[in-house]
Coordinates of N, CA and C and ligand atoms in Angstrom, one line a residue:
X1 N -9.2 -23.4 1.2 CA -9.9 -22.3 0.5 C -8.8 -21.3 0.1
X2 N -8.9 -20.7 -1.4 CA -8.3 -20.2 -1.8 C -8.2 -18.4 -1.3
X3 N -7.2 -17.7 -0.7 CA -7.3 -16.6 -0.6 C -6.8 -15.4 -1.0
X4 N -7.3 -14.5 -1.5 CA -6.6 -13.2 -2.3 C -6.3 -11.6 -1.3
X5 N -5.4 -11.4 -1.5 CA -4.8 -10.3 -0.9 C -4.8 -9.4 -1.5
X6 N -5.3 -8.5 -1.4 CA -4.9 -6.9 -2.6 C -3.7 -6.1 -2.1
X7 N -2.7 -6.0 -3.5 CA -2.0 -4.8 -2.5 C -1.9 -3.8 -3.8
X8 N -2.4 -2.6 -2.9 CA -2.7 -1.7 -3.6 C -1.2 0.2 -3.8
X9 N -1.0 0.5 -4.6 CA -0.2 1.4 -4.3 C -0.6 2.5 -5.3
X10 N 0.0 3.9 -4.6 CA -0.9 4.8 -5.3 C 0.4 5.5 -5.9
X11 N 0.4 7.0 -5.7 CA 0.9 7.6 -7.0 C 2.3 7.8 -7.4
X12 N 3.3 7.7 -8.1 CA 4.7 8.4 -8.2 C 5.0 6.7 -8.3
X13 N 4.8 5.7 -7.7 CA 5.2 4.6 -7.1 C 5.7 4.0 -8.2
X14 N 5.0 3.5 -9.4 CA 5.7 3.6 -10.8 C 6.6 3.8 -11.0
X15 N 7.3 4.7 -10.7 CA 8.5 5.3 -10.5 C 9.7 4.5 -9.5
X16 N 9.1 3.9 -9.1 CA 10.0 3.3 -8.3 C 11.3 2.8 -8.7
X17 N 12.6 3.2 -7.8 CA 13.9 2.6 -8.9 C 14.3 4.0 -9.3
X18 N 13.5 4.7 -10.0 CA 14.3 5.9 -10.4 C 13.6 7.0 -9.4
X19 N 13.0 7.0 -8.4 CA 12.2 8.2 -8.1 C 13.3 8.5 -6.4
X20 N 13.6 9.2 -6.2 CA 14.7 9.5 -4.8 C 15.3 8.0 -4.6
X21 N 16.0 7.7 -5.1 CA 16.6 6.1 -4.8 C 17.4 6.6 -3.0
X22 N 17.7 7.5 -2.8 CA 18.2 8.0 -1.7 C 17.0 7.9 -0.3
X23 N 16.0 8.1 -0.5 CA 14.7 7.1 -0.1 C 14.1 6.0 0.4
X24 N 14.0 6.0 -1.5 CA 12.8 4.9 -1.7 C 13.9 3.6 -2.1
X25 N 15.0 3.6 -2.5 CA 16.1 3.0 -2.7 C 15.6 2.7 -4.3
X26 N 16.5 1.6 -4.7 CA 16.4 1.0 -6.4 C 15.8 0.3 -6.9
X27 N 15.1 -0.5 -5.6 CA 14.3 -1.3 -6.6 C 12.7 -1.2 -7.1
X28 N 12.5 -1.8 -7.9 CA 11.4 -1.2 -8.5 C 10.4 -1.6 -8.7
X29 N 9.1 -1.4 -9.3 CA 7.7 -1.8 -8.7 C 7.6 -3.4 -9.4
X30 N 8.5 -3.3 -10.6 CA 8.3 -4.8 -10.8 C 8.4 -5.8 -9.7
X31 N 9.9 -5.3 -9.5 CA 10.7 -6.6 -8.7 C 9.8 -6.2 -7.3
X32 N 9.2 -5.8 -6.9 CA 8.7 -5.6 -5.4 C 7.5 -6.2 -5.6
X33 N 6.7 -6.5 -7.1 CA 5.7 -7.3 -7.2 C 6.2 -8.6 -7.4
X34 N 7.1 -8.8 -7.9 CA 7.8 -10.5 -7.6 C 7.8 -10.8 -6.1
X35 N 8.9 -10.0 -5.1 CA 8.8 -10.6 -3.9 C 7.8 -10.4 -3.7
X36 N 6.7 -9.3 -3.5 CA 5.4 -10.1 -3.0 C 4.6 -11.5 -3.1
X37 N 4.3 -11.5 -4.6 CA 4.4 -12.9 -5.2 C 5.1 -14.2 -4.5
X38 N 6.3 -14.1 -4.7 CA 7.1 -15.1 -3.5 C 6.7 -15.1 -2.0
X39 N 6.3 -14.7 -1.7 CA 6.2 -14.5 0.0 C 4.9 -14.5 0.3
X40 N 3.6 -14.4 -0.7 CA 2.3 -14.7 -0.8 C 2.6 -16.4 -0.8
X41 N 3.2 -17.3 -1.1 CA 3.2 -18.9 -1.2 C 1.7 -19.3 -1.7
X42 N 1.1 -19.7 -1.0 CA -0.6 -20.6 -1.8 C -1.4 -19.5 -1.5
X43 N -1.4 -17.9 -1.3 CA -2.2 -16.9 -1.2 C -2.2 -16.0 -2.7
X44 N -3.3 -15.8 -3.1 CA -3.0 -15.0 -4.6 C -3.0 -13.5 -4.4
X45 N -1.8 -13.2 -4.8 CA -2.2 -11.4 -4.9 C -2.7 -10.7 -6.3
X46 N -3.4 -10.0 -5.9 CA -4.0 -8.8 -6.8 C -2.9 -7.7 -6.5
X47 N -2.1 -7.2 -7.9 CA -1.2 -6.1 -7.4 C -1.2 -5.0 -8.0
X48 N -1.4 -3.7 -7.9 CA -1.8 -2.9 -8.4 C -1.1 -1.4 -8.1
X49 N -1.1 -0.4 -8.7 CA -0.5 1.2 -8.8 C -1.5 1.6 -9.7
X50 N -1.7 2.8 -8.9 CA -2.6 4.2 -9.8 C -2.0 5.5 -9.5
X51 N -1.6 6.2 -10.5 CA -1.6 7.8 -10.0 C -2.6 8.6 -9.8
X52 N -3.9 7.9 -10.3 CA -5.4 8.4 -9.7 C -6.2 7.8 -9.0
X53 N -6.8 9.4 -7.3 CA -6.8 9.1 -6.9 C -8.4 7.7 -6.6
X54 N -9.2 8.5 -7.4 CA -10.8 7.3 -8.2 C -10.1 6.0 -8.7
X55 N -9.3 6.1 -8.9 CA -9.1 4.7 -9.6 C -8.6 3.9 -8.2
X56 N -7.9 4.4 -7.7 CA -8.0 3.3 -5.7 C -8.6 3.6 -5.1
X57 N -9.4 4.2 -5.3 CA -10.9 3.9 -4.3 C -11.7 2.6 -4.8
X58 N -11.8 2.9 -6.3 CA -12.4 1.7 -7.0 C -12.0 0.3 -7.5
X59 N -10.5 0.3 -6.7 CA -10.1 -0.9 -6.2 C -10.6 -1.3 -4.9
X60 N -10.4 -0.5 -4.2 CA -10.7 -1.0 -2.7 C -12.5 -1.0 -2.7
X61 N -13.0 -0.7 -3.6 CA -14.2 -1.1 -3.7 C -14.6 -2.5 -4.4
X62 N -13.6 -3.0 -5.4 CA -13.7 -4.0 -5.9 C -13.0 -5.2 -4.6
X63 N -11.9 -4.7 -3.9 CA -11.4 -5.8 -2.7 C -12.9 -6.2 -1.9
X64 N -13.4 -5.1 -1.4 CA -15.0 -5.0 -0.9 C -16.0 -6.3 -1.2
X65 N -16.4 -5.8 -2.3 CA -16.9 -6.8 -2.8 C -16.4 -8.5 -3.5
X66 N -14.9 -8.5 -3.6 CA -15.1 -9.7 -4.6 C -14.9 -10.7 -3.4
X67 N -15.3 -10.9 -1.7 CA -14.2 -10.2 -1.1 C -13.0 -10.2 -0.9
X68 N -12.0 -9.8 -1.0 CA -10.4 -10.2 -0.5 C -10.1 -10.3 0.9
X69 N -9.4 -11.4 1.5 CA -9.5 -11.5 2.3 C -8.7 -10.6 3.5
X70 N -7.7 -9.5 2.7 CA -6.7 -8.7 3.0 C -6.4 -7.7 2.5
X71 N -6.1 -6.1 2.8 CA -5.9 -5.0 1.6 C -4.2 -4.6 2.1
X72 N -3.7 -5.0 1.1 CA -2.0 -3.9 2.1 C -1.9 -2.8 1.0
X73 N -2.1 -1.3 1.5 CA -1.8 -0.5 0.8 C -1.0 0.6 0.9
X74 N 0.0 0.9 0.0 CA 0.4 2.0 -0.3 C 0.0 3.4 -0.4
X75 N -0.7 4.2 -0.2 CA -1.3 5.4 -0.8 C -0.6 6.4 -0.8
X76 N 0.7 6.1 -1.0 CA 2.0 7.1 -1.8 C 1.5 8.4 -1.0
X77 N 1.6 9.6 -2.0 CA 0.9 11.0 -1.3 C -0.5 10.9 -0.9
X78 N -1.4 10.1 -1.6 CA -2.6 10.2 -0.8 C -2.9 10.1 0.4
X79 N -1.4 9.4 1.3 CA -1.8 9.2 2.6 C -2.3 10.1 3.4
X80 N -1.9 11.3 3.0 CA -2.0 12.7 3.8 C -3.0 13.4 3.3
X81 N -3.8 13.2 2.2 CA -4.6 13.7 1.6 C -5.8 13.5 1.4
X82 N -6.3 11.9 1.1 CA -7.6 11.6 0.4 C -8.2 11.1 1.2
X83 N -9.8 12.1 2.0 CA -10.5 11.3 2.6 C -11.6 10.7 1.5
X84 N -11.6 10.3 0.3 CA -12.1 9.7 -0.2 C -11.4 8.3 0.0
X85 N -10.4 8.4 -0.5 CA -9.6 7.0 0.2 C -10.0 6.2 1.6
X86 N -9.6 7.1 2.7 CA -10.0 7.1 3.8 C -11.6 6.2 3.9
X87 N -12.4 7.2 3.6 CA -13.4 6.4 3.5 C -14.1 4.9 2.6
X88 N -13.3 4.6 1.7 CA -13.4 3.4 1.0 C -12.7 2.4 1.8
X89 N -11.6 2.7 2.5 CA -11.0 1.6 3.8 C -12.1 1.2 4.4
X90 N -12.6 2.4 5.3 CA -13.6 2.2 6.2 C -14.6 1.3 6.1
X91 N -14.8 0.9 4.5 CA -15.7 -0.2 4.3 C -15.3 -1.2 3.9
X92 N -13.8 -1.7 4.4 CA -13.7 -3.1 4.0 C -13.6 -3.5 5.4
X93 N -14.2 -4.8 5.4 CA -14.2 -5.6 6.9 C -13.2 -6.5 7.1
X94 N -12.3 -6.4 6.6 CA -11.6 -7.3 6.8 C -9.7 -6.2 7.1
X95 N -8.5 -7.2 7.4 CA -7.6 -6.3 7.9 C -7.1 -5.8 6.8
X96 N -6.4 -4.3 7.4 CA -5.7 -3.4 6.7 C -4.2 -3.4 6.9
X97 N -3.4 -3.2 6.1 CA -2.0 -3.1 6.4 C -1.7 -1.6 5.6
X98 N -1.2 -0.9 6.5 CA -1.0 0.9 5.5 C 0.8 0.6 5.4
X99 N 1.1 0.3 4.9 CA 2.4 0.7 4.5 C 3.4 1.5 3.9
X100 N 4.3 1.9 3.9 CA 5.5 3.1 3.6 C 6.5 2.6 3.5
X101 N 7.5 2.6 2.0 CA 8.9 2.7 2.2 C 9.7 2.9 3.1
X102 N 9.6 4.5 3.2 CA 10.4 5.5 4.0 C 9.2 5.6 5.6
X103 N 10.2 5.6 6.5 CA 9.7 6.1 7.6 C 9.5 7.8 7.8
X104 N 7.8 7.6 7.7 CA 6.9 9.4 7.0 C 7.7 10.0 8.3
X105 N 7.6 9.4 9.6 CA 7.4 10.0 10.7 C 9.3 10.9 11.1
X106 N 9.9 10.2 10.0 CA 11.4 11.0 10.0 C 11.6 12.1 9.0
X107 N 10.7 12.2 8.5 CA 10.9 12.9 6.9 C 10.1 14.4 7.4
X108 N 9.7 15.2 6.3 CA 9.1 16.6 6.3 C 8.0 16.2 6.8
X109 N 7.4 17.5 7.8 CA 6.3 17.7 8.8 C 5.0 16.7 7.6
X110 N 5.4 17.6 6.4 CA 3.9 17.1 5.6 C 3.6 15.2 5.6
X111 N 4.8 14.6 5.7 CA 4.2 14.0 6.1 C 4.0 12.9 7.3
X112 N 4.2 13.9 8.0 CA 4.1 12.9 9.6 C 2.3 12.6 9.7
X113 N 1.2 13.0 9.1 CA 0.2 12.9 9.7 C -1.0 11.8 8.7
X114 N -0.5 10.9 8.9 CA -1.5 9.8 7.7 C -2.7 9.7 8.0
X115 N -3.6 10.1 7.1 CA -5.0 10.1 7.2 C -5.4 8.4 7.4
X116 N -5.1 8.3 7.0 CA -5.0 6.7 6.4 C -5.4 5.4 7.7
X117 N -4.8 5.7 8.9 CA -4.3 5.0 10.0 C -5.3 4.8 10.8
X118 N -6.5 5.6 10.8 CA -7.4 5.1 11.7 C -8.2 3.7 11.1
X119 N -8.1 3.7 9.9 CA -8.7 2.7 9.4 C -7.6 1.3 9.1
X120 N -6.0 1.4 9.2 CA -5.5 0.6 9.6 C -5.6 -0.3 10.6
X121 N -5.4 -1.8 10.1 CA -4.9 -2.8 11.5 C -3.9 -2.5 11.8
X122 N -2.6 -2.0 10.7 CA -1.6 -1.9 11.3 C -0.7 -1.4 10.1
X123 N 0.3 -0.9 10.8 CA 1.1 0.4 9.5 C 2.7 0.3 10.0
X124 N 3.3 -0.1 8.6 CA 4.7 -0.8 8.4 C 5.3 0.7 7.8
X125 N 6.3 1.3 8.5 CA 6.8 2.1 7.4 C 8.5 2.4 7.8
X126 N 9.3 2.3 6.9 CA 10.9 2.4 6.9 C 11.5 1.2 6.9
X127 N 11.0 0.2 6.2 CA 11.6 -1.0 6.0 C 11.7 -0.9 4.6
X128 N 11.6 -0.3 3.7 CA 12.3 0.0 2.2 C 11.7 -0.6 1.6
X129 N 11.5 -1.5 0.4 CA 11.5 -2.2 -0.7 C 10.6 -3.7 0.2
X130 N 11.7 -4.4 1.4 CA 11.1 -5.7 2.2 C 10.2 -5.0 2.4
X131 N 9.3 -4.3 3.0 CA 8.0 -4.1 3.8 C 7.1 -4.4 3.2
X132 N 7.7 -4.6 2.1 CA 5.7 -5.1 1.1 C 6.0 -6.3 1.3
X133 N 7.3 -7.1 1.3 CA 7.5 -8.4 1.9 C 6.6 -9.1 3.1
X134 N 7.3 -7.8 4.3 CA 7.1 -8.0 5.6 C 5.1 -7.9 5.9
X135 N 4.6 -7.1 4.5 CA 3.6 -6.9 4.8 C 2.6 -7.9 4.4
X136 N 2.9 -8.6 3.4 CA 2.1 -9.9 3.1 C 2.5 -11.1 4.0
X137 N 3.8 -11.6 4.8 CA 3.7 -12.3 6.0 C 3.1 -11.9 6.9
X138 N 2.8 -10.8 7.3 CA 2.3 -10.3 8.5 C 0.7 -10.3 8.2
X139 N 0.2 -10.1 6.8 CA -1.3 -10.3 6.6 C -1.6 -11.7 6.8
X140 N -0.5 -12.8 6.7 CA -1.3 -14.1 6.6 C -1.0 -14.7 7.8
X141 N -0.2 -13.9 8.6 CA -0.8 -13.5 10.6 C -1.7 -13.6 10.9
X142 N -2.5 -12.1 10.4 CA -3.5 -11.7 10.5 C -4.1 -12.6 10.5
X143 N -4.4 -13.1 9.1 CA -5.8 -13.6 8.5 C -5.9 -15.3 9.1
X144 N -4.3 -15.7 9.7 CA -4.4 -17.1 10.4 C -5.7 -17.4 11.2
Ligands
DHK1 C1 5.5 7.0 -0.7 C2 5.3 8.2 -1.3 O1 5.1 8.4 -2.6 C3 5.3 9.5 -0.5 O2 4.3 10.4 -0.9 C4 5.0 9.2 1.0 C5 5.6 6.8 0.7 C6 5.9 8.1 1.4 C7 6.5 5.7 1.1 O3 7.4 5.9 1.9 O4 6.2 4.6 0.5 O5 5.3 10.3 1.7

């Protein structure tokens, strides 16, 4: 049976490659949707960026329903921000993977505190660029 994974990323993230390469490093949202691609093997990903924050909610409302069997997301600044987000996790039944480039928990106070995490299975951050890698192997852990 065929299985889909959403990975979702939210704002600035576009930017990737040129946005603090000191960071977020160089590489960029394309090539980070290739390795995902590669490292999904017979799993299909749905791959996606929004700088708004309705428009990922209304992904993770479409993961919801179509259903996917996995959500790995990004929520860039919204981590710290959007309990609308927050609450659209809340309603998917299946596992969460919250992921981050940069390790939040080394960086400015703002953002050590991810709203995001209670509704995590589990949260990858300071592995750079691989972690969307590390995070679609570790979904098809999960979902084993
Ligand atoms: C990405 C962002 O855009 C920031 O707002 C977060 C996160 C960190 C990341 O490391 O992927 O603070």
């Amino acid at each position: 049976m065929s299985r889909t994974i959403h990975l979702l990323n939210g704002p600035n993230l576009n930017r990737l490659g040129r946005r603090e390469p000191e960071i977020y490093g160089r590489t960029t949202l394309a090539e980070v949707e290739a390795m995902c691609r590669g490292a999904a093997g017979g799993d299909a990903i749905v791959f996606r960026q929004t700088n708004y924050e309705g428009q990922l909610v209304d992904w993770i409302h479409e993961a919801i329903d179509e259903p996917a069997a996995g959500i790995v997301i990004n929520p860039a600044g919204l981590t710290f921000t959007s309990i609308p987000v927050l609450d659209a996790l809340k309603m998917f039944p299946g596992p969460i993977i919250e992921l981050h480039i940069s390790n939040i928990h080394k960086r400015e106070a703002i953002y050590h505190r991810s709203l995001m995490s209670p509704a995590a299975t589990a949260v990858i951050a300071g592995l750079g660029a691989r972690g969307y890698a590390t995070a679609i192997r570790s979904m098809q852990d999960l979902l084993a």
